PDB file of C-alpha atoms in Angstrom:
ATOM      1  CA  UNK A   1       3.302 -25.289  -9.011  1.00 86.00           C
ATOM      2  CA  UNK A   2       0.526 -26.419  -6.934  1.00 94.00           C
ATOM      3  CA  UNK A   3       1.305 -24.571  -3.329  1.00 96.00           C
ATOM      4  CA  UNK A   4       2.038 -21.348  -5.630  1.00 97.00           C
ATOM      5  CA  UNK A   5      -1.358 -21.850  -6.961  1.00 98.00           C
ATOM      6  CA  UNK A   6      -2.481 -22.306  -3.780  1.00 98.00           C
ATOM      7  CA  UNK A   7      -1.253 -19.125  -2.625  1.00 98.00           C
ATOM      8  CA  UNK A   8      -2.977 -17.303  -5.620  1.00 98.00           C
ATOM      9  CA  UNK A   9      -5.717 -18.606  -4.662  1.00 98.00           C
ATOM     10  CA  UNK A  10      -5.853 -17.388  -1.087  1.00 98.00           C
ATOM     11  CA  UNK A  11      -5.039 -14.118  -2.454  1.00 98.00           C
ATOM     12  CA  UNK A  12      -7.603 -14.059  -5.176  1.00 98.00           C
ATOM     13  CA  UNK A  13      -9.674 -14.671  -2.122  1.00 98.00           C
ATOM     14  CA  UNK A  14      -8.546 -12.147   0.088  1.00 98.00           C
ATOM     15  CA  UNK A  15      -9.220  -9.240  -2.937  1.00 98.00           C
ATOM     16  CA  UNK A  16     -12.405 -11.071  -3.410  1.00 98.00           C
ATOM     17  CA  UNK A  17     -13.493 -10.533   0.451  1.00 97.00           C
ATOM     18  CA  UNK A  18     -12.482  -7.261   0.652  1.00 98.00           C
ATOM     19  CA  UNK A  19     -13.977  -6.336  -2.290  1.00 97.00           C
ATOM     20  CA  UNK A  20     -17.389  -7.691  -1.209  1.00 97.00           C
ATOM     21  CA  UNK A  21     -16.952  -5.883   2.651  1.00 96.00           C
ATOM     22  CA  UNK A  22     -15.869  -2.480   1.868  1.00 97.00           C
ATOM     23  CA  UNK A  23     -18.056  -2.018  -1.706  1.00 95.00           C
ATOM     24  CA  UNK A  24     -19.772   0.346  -0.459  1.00 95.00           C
ATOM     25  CA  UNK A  25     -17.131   2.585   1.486  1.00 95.00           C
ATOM     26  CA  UNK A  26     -16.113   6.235   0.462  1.00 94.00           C
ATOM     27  CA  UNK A  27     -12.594   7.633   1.137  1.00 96.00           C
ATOM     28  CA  UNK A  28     -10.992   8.041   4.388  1.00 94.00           C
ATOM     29  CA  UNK A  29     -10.142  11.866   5.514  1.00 90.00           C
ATOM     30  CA  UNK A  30      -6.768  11.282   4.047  1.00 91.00           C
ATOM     31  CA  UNK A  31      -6.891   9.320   0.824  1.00 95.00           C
ATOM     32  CA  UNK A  32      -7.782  12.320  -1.422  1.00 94.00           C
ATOM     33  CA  UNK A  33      -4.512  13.573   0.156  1.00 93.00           C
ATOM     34  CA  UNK A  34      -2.334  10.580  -0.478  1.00 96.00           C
ATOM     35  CA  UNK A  35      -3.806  10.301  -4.248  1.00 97.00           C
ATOM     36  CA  UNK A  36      -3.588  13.867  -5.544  1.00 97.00           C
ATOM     37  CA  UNK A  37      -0.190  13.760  -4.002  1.00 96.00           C
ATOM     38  CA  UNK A  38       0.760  10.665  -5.817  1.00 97.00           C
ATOM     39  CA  UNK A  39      -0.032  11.450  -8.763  1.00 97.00           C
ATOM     40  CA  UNK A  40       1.680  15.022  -8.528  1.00 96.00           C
ATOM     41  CA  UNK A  41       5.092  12.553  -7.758  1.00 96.00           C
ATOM     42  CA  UNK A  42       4.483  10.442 -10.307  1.00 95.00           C
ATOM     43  CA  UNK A  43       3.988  13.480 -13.436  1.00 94.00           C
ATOM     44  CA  UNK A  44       5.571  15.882 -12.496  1.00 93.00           C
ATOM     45  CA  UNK A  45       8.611  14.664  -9.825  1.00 93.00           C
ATOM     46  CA  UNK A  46       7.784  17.496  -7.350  1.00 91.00           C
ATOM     47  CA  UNK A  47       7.251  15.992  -4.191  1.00 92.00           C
ATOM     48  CA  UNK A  48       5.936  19.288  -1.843  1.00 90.00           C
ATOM     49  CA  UNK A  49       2.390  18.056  -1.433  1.00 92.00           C
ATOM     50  CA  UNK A  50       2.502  15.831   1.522  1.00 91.00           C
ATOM     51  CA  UNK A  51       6.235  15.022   2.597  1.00 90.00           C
ATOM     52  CA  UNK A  52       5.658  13.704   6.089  1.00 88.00           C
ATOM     53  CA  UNK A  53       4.901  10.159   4.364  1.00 90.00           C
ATOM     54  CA  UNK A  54       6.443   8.178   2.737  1.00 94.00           C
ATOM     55  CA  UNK A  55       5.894   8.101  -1.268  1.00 95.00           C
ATOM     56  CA  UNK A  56       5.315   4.549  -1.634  1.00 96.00           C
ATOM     57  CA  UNK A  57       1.588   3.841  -1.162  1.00 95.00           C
ATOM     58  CA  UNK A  58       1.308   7.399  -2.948  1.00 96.00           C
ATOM     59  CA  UNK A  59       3.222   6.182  -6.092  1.00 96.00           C
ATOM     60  CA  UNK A  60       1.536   2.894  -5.800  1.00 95.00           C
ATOM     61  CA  UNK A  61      -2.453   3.922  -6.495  1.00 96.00           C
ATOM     62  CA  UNK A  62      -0.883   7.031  -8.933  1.00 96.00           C
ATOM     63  CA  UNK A  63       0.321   4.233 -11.291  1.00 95.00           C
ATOM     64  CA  UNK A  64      -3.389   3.611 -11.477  1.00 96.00           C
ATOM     65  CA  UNK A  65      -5.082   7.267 -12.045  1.00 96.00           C
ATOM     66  CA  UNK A  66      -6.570   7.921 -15.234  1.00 93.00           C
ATOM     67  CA  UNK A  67      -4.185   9.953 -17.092  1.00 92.00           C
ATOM     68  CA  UNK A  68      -7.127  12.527 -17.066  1.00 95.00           C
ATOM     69  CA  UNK A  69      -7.353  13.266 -13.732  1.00 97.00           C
ATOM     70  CA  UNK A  70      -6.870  17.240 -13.213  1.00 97.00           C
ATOM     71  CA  UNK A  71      -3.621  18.702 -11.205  1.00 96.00           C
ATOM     72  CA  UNK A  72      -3.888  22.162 -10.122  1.00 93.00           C
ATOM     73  CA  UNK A  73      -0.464  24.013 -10.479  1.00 90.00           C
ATOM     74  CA  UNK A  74       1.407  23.835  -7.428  1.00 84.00           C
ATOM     75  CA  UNK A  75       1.171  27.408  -5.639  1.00 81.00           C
ATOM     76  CA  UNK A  76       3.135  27.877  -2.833  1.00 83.00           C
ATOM     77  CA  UNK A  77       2.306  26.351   1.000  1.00 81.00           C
ATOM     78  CA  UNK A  78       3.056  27.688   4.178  1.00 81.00           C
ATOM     79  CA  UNK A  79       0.082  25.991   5.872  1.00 88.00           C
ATOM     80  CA  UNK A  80      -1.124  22.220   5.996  1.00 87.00           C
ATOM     81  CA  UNK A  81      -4.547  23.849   6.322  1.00 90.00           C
ATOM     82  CA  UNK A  82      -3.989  25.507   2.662  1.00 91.00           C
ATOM     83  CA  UNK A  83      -2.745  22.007   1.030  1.00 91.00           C
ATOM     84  CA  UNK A  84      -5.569  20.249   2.827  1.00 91.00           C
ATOM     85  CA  UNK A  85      -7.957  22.990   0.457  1.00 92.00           C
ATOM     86  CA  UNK A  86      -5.620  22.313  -2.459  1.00 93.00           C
ATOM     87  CA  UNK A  87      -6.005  18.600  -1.939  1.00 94.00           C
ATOM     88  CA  UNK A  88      -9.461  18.390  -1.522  1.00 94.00           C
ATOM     89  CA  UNK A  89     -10.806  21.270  -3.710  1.00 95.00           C
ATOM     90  CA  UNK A  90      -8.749  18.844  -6.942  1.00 96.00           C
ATOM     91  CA  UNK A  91     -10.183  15.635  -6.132  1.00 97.00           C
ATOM     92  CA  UNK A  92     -14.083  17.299  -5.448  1.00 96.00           C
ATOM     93  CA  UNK A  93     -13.963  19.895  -7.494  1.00 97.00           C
ATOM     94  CA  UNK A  94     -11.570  19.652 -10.554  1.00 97.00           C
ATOM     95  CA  UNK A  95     -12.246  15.134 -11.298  1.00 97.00           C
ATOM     96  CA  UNK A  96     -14.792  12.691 -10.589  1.00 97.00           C
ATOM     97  CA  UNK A  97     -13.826  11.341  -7.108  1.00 97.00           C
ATOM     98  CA  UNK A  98     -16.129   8.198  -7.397  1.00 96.00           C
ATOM     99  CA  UNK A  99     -13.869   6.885 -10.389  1.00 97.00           C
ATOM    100  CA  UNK A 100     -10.786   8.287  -9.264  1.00 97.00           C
ATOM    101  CA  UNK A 101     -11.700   6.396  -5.888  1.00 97.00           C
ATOM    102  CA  UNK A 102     -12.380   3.307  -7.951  1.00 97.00           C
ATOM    103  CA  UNK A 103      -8.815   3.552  -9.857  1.00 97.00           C
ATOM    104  CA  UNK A 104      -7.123   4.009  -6.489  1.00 97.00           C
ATOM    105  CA  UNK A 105      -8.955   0.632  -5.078  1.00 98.00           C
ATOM    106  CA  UNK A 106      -7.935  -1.338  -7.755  1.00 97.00           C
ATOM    107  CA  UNK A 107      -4.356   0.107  -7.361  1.00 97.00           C
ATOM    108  CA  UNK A 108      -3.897  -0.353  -4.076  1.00 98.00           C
ATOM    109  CA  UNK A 109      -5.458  -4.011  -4.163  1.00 98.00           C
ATOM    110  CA  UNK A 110      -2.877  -4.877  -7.060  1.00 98.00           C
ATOM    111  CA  UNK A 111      -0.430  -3.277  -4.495  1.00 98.00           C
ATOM    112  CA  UNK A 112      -1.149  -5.234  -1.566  1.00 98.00           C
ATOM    113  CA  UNK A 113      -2.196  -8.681  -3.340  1.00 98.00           C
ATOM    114  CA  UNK A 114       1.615  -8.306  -4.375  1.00 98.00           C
ATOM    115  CA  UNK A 115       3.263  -8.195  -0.752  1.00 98.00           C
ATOM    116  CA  UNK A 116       0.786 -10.555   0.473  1.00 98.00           C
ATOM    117  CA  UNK A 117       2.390 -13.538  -2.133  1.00 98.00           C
ATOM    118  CA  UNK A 118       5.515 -12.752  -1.316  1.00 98.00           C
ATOM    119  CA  UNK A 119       4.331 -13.165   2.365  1.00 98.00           C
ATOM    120  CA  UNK A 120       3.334 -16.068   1.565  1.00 98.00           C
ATOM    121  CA  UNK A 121       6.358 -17.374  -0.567  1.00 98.00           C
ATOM    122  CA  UNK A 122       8.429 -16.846   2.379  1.00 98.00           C
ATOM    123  CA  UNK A 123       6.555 -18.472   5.048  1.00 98.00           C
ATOM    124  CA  UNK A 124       6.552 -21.252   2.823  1.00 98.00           C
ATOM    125  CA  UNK A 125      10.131 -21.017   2.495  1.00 97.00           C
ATOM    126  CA  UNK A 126      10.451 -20.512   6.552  1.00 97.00           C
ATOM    127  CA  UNK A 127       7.586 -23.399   7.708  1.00 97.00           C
ATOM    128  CA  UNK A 128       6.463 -24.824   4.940  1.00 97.00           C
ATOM    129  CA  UNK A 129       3.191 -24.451   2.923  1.00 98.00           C
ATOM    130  CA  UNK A 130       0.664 -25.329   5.413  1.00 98.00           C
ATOM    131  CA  UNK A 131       2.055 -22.441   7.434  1.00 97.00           C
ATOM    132  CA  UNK A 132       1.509 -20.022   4.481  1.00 98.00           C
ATOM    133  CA  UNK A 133      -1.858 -21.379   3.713  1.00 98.00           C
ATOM    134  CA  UNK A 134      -3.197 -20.853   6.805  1.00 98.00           C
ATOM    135  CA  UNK A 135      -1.487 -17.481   7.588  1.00 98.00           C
ATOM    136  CA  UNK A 136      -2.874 -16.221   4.171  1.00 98.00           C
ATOM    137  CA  UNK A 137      -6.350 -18.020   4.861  1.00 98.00           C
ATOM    138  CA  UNK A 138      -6.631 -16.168   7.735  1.00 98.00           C
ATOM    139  CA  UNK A 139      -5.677 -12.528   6.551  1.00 97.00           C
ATOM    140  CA  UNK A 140      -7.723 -13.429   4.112  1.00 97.00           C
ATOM    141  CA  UNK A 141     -11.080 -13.648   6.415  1.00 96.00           C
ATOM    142  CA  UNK A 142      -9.403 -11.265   9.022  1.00 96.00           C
ATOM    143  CA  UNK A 143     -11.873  -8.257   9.223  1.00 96.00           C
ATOM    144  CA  UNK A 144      -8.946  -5.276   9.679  1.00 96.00           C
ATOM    145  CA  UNK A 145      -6.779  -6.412   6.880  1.00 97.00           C
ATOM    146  CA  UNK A 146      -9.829  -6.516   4.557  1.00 97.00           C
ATOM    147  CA  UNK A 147     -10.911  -3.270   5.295  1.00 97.00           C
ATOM    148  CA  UNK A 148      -7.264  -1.446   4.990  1.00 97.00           C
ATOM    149  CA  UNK A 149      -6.624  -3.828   1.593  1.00 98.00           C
ATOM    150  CA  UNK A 150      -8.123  -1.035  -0.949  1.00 98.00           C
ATOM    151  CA  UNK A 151      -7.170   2.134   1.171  1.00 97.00           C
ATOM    152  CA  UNK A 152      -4.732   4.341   0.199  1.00 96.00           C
ATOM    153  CA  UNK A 153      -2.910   4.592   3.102  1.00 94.00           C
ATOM    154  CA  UNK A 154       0.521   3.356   4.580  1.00 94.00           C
ATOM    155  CA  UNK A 155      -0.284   1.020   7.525  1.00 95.00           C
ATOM    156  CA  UNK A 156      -0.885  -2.326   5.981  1.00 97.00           C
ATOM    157  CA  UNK A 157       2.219  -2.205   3.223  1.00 97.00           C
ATOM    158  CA  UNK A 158       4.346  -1.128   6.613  1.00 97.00           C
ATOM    159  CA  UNK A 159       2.896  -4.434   8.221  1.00 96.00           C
ATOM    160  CA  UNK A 160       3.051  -6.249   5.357  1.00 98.00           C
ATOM    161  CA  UNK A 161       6.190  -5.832   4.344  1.00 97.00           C
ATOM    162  CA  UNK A 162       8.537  -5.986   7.937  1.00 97.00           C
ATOM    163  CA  UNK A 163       6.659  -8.960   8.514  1.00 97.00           C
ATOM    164  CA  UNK A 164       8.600 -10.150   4.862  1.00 98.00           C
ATOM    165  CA  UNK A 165      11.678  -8.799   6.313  1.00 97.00           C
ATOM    166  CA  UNK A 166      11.600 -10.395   9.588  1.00 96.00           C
ATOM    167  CA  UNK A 167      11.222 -14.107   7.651  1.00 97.00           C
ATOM    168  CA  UNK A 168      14.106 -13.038   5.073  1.00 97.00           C
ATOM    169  CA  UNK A 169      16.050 -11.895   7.942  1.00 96.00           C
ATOM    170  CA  UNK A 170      15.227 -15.383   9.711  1.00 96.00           C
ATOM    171  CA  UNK A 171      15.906 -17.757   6.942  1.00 97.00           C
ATOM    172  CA  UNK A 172      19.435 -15.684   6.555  1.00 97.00           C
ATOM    173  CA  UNK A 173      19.738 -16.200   9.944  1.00 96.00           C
ATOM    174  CA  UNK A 174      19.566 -20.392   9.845  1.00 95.00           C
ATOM    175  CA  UNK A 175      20.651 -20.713   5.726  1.00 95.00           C
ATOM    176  CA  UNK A 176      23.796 -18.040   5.085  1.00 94.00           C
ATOM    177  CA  UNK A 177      22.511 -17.685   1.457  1.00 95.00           C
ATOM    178  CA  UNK A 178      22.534 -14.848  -0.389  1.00 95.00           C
ATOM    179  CA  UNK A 179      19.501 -14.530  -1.747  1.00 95.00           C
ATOM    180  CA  UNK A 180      18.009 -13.758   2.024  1.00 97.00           C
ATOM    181  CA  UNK A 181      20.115 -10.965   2.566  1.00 97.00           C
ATOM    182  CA  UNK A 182      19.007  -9.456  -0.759  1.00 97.00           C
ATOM    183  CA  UNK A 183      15.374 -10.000  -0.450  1.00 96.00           C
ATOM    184  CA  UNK A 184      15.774  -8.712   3.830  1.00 97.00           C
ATOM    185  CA  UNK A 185      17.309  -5.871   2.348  1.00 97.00           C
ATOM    186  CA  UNK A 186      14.619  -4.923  -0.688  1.00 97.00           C
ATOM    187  CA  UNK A 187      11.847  -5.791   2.508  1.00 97.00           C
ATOM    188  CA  UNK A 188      13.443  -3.064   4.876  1.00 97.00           C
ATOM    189  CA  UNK A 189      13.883  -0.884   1.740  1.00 97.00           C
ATOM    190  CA  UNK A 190       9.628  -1.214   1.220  1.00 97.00           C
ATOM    191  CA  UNK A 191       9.037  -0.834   4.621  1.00 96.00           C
ATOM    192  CA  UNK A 192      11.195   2.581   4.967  1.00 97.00           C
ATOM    193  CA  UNK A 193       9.633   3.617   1.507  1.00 97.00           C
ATOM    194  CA  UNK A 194       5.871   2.742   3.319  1.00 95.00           C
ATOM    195  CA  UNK A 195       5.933   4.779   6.779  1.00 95.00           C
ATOM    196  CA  UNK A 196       8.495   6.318   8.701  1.00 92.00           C
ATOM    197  CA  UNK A 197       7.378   4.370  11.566  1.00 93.00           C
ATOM    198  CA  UNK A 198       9.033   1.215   9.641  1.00 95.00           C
ATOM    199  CA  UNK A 199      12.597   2.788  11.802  1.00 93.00           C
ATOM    200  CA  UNK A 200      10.812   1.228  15.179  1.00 93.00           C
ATOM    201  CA  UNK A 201      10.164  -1.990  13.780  1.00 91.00           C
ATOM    202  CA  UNK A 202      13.023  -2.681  11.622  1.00 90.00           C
ATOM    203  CA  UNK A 203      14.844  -1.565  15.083  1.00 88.00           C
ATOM    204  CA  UNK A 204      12.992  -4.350  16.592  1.00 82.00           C
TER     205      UNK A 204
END
């Protein structure tokens, strides 16, 4: 109970830091993207807006949306210019970005906070808990990893989560037991879900 503790902690920590470094931040150019499309998965299971990523993040920070927030009907799109206007015109126009922005933070925080324990359960698992500690301690205070935590994007649940699969896949490697092959296999199955990129490194 105590080295799980611990590793609450150093996540509590890492959502604290972030929180305190990137207060005052707006969106990136594609987070109204990612969240308007998220949310149109999540109500109404059409999944047009968007479909060169991955729906995970998207679904992710939608769970999180006010059930408020405005969709505009779903015309149709022959040009990423036009959903870029459809996008953008919803989240600026139709809600009020600065809470949406602040449900999507809190999402994507809850999001990451949960990858980063199971990080940590399996390094403990692969090195022991000193490892973990200090691998968490460190993304903790690690300036890139704080910025990315309350973004809606797909980079640091790609990174996140192969780096899960890569210890899974090692401790199947050196134990045989089952439960490694399961939790490799739900890790890929993130990563895939994250970023298409997640090919290359589960390739690697």
């Amino acid at each position: 109970l105590a080295g799980l503790g611990l590793i609450l902690l150093l996540v509590a920590l890492a959502v604290l830091r972030s929180h305190a470094g990137t207060r005052l931040d707006g969106y990136t150019v594609d987070e109204p993207w990612h969240i308007v499309a998220g949310a149109s998965y999540l109500r109404t299971g059409d999944f047009r807006l968007n479909p060169e990523h991955p729906p995970l993040s998207k679904l992710a920070v939608a769970a999180a949306i006010p059930d408020g927030f405005k969709l505009r009907p779903l015309a149709p799109l022959s040009e990423k210019s036009q959903e870029r206007e459809l996008v953008e015109e919803t989240m600026y126009f139709d809600n009020d970005s600065r809470a949406v922005q602040a449900a999507a933070r809190t999402g994507m925080w809850t999001f990451h906070a949960a990858l980063l324990v199971l990080l940590g359960l399996a390094l403990w698992q692969a090195f022991g808990l000193a490892w973990a500690a200090g691998t968490l301690l460190f993304l903790a205070l690690e300036p890139t990893v704080g910025a990315h935590l309350p973004v809606v994007m797909t980079d640091l649940p790609l990174a996140l989560s192969l780096a899960i699969a890569a210890l899974c896949a090692g401790l199947l490697a050196t134990t045989w037991h089952w439960r490694w092959a399961i939790g490799c296999g739900l890790a890929m199955g993130v990563a895939l879900a994250a970023k298409h990129s997640a090919l290359a490194g589960l390739a690697g």
